[in-house]
Coordinates of N, CA, C and O in Angstrom, one line a residue:
X1 N 12.5 23.2 -21.5 CA 12.2 22.4 -20.4 C 13.3 22.3 -19.4 O 14.5 22.3 -19.8
X2 N 13.0 22.4 -18.1 CA 14.0 22.3 -17.1 C 13.8 21.1 -16.2 O 12.6 20.9 -15.8
X3 N 14.8 20.3 -16.0 CA 14.7 19.2 -15.2 C 15.3 19.5 -13.8 O 16.3 20.2 -13.7
X4 N 14.7 18.9 -12.8 CA 15.3 19.1 -11.5 C 15.0 17.9 -10.6 O 14.1 17.1 -10.9
X5 N 15.7 17.8 -9.5 CA 15.5 16.7 -8.6 C 14.2 16.9 -7.8 O 14.0 18.0 -7.3
X6 N 13.4 15.9 -7.7 CA 12.2 15.9 -6.8 C 12.6 15.6 -5.4 O 12.9 14.5 -5.1
X7 N 12.6 16.6 -4.5 CA 13.0 16.4 -3.2 C 11.8 16.2 -2.2 O 12.1 16.0 -1.0
X8 N 10.6 16.3 -2.7 CA 9.4 16.2 -1.8 C 9.4 14.7 -1.3 O 9.7 13.8 -2.1
X9 N 9.0 14.5 -0.1 CA 8.8 13.2 0.5 C 7.6 12.5 -0.1 O 6.5 13.1 -0.1
X10 N 7.7 11.3 -0.5 CA 6.6 10.5 -1.0 C 5.8 9.9 0.2 O 6.4 9.4 1.1
X11 N 4.5 10.0 0.1 CA 3.7 9.4 1.2 C 2.6 8.6 0.5 O 2.1 8.9 -0.6
X12 N 2.2 7.5 1.2 CA 1.1 6.7 0.8 C 0.1 6.6 1.9 O 0.5 6.2 3.0
X13 N -1.1 7.0 1.7 CA -2.2 6.9 2.7 C -2.6 5.4 2.9 O -3.2 4.9 1.9
X14 N -2.4 4.8 4.0 CA -2.8 3.4 4.2 C -4.2 3.5 4.7 O -4.5 4.1 5.8
X15 N -5.2 2.8 4.1 CA -6.6 2.8 4.5 C -6.7 2.2 5.9 O -5.9 1.5 6.4
X16 N -7.9 2.4 6.5 CA -8.1 2.0 7.9 C -8.0 0.5 8.1 O -7.3 0.1 9.0
X17 N -8.7 -0.3 7.3 CA -8.7 -1.8 7.6 C -7.3 -2.4 7.5 O -7.0 -3.2 8.3
X18 N -6.5 -2.0 6.5 CA -5.1 -2.6 6.6 C -4.4 -2.1 7.8 O -3.5 -2.9 8.3
X19 N -4.7 -0.9 8.3 CA -4.0 -0.5 9.5 C -4.3 -1.4 10.6 O -3.5 -1.7 11.5
X20 N -5.5 -1.9 10.7 CA -5.9 -2.8 11.8 C -5.2 -4.2 11.5 O -4.9 -4.9 12.5
X21 N -5.0 -4.5 10.3 CA -4.4 -5.8 10.0 C -2.9 -5.8 10.2 O -2.2 -6.8 10.0
X22 N -2.3 -4.6 10.4 CA -0.9 -4.5 10.6 C -0.3 -3.4 9.8 O 0.4 -3.7 8.8
X23 N -0.6 -2.2 10.1 CA 0.0 -1.0 9.4 C 1.5 -1.1 9.3 O 2.2 -0.8 8.3
X24 N 2.1 -1.6 10.4 CA 3.6 -1.7 10.4 C 4.1 -2.7 9.3 O 5.2 -2.6 8.9
X25 N 3.2 -3.5 8.8 CA 3.6 -4.4 7.7 C 3.9 -3.7 6.4 O 4.6 -4.2 5.6
X26 N 3.4 -2.5 6.3 CA 3.6 -1.7 5.1 C 4.9 -0.9 5.2 O 5.4 -0.4 4.2
X27 N 5.4 -0.7 6.4 CA 6.6 0.1 6.5 C 7.9 -0.4 5.8 O 8.7 0.4 5.3
X28 N 8.1 -1.7 5.8 CA 9.3 -2.2 5.1 C 9.4 -2.0 3.6 O 10.4 -2.0 3.0
X29 N 8.2 -1.8 3.0 CA 8.2 -1.6 1.6 C 8.6 -0.2 1.2 O 8.3 0.8 1.9
X30 N 9.3 0.0 0.0 CA 9.6 1.3 -0.5 C 8.2 2.0 -0.8 O 7.2 1.3 -1.0
X31 N 8.2 3.3 -0.9 CA 7.0 4.0 -1.1 C 6.3 3.5 -2.4 O 5.0 3.4 -2.4
X32 N 7.0 3.3 -3.5 CA 6.3 2.8 -4.7 C 5.7 1.5 -4.5 O 4.5 1.3 -5.0
X33 N 6.3 0.6 -3.9 CA 5.7 -0.8 -3.6 C 4.6 -0.7 -2.7 O 3.5 -1.4 -2.8
X34 N 4.7 0.2 -1.7 CA 3.6 0.4 -0.7 C 2.3 0.9 -1.5 O 1.2 0.5 -1.2
X35 N 2.6 1.8 -2.4 CA 1.5 2.4 -3.2 C 0.8 1.3 -4.1 O -0.4 1.3 -4.2
X36 N 1.6 0.4 -4.6 CA 1.0 -0.7 -5.4 C 0.2 -1.6 -4.5 O -0.9 -2.0 -4.9
X37 N 0.7 -1.9 -3.3 CA -0.1 -2.8 -2.4 C -1.4 -2.1 -2.0 O -2.5 -2.7 -2.0
X38 N -1.3 -0.8 -1.6 CA -2.5 -0.1 -1.2 C -3.5 0.0 -2.4 O -4.7 -0.2 -2.2
X39 N -3.0 0.3 -3.5 CA -3.9 0.4 -4.7 C -4.6 -0.9 -5.0 O -5.8 -0.9 -5.3
X40 N -3.9 -2.0 -4.9 CA -4.5 -3.3 -5.1 C -5.6 -3.6 -4.0 O -6.7 -4.1 -4.4
X41 N -5.3 -3.2 -2.8 CA -6.3 -3.4 -1.7 C -7.5 -2.5 -2.0 O -8.7 -3.0 -1.9
X42 N -7.3 -1.3 -2.3 CA -8.5 -0.4 -2.5 C -9.3 -0.7 -3.8 O -10.4 -0.3 -3.9
X43 N -8.7 -1.3 -4.8 CA -9.4 -1.6 -6.0 C -10.2 -2.9 -5.9 O -10.9 -3.2 -6.9
X44 N -10.1 -3.6 -4.8 CA -10.8 -4.9 -4.7 C -12.3 -4.6 -4.6 O -12.7 -3.6 -3.9
X45 N -13.1 -5.3 -5.4 CA -14.5 -5.1 -5.4 C -15.3 -5.9 -4.3 O -16.3 -5.4 -3.9
X46 N -14.7 -7.0 -3.9 CA -15.4 -7.8 -2.9 C -14.6 -7.7 -1.6 O -13.4 -7.7 -1.6
X47 N -15.3 -7.8 -0.5 CA -14.7 -7.8 0.8 C -13.7 -9.0 1.0 O -12.6 -8.8 1.6
X48 N -14.0 -10.1 0.4 CA -13.1 -11.3 0.5 C -11.8 -11.0 -0.2 O -10.7 -11.4 0.3
X49 N -11.9 -10.4 -1.3 CA -10.7 -10.1 -2.1 C -9.8 -9.1 -1.4 O -8.6 -9.2 -1.3
X50 N -10.5 -8.1 -0.8 CA -9.8 -7.0 0.0 C -9.0 -7.7 1.2 O -7.9 -7.4 1.4
X51 N -9.7 -8.5 1.9 CA -9.1 -9.2 3.1 C -8.0 -10.1 2.6 O -6.9 -10.1 3.3
X52 N -8.1 -10.8 1.5 CA -7.0 -11.6 1.0 C -5.8 -10.8 0.7 O -4.6 -11.2 1.0
X53 N -6.0 -9.7 0.0 CA -4.9 -8.8 -0.4 C -4.2 -8.2 0.8 O -3.0 -8.0 0.8
X54 N -5.0 -7.9 1.9 CA -4.4 -7.4 3.1 C -3.5 -8.5 3.7 O -2.3 -8.2 4.1
X55 N -4.0 -9.7 3.8 CA -3.2 -10.8 4.3 C -2.0 -11.0 3.5 O -0.9 -11.3 4.1
X56 N -2.0 -10.9 2.2 CA -0.9 -11.1 1.4 C 0.2 -10.0 1.6 O 1.4 -10.3 1.7
X57 N -0.3 -8.8 1.8 CA 0.7 -7.7 2.0 C 1.4 -7.9 3.4 O 2.6 -7.7 3.5
X58 N 0.6 -8.3 4.4 CA 1.2 -8.6 5.7 C 2.2 -9.7 5.6 O 3.3 -9.6 6.2
X59 N 1.9 -10.8 4.9 CA 2.7 -11.9 4.8 C 4.0 -11.6 4.0 O 5.1 -12.1 4.3
X60 N 3.9 -10.8 3.0 CA 5.0 -10.4 2.2 C 6.0 -9.6 2.9 O 7.2 -9.6 2.6
X61 N 5.6 -8.8 3.9 CA 6.5 -8.0 4.7 C 7.3 -8.8 5.7 O 8.3 -8.3 6.1
X62 N 6.9 -10.0 5.9 CA 7.7 -10.9 6.7 C 7.2 -11.0 8.1 O 7.7 -11.3 9.1

């Protein structure tokens, strides 16, 4: 087994509706945290839950 440094840039695709709610709100988060936020938003089953999670992500960014 050979180990090496992963030098590829990490990216997270922000869905359309959070982008409308403030895509810039996701920029302060590190990539891993941004991925967690986006994953939580995309896993919401109800539109109300999705909207609430978007609001929480925007509020957490400051």
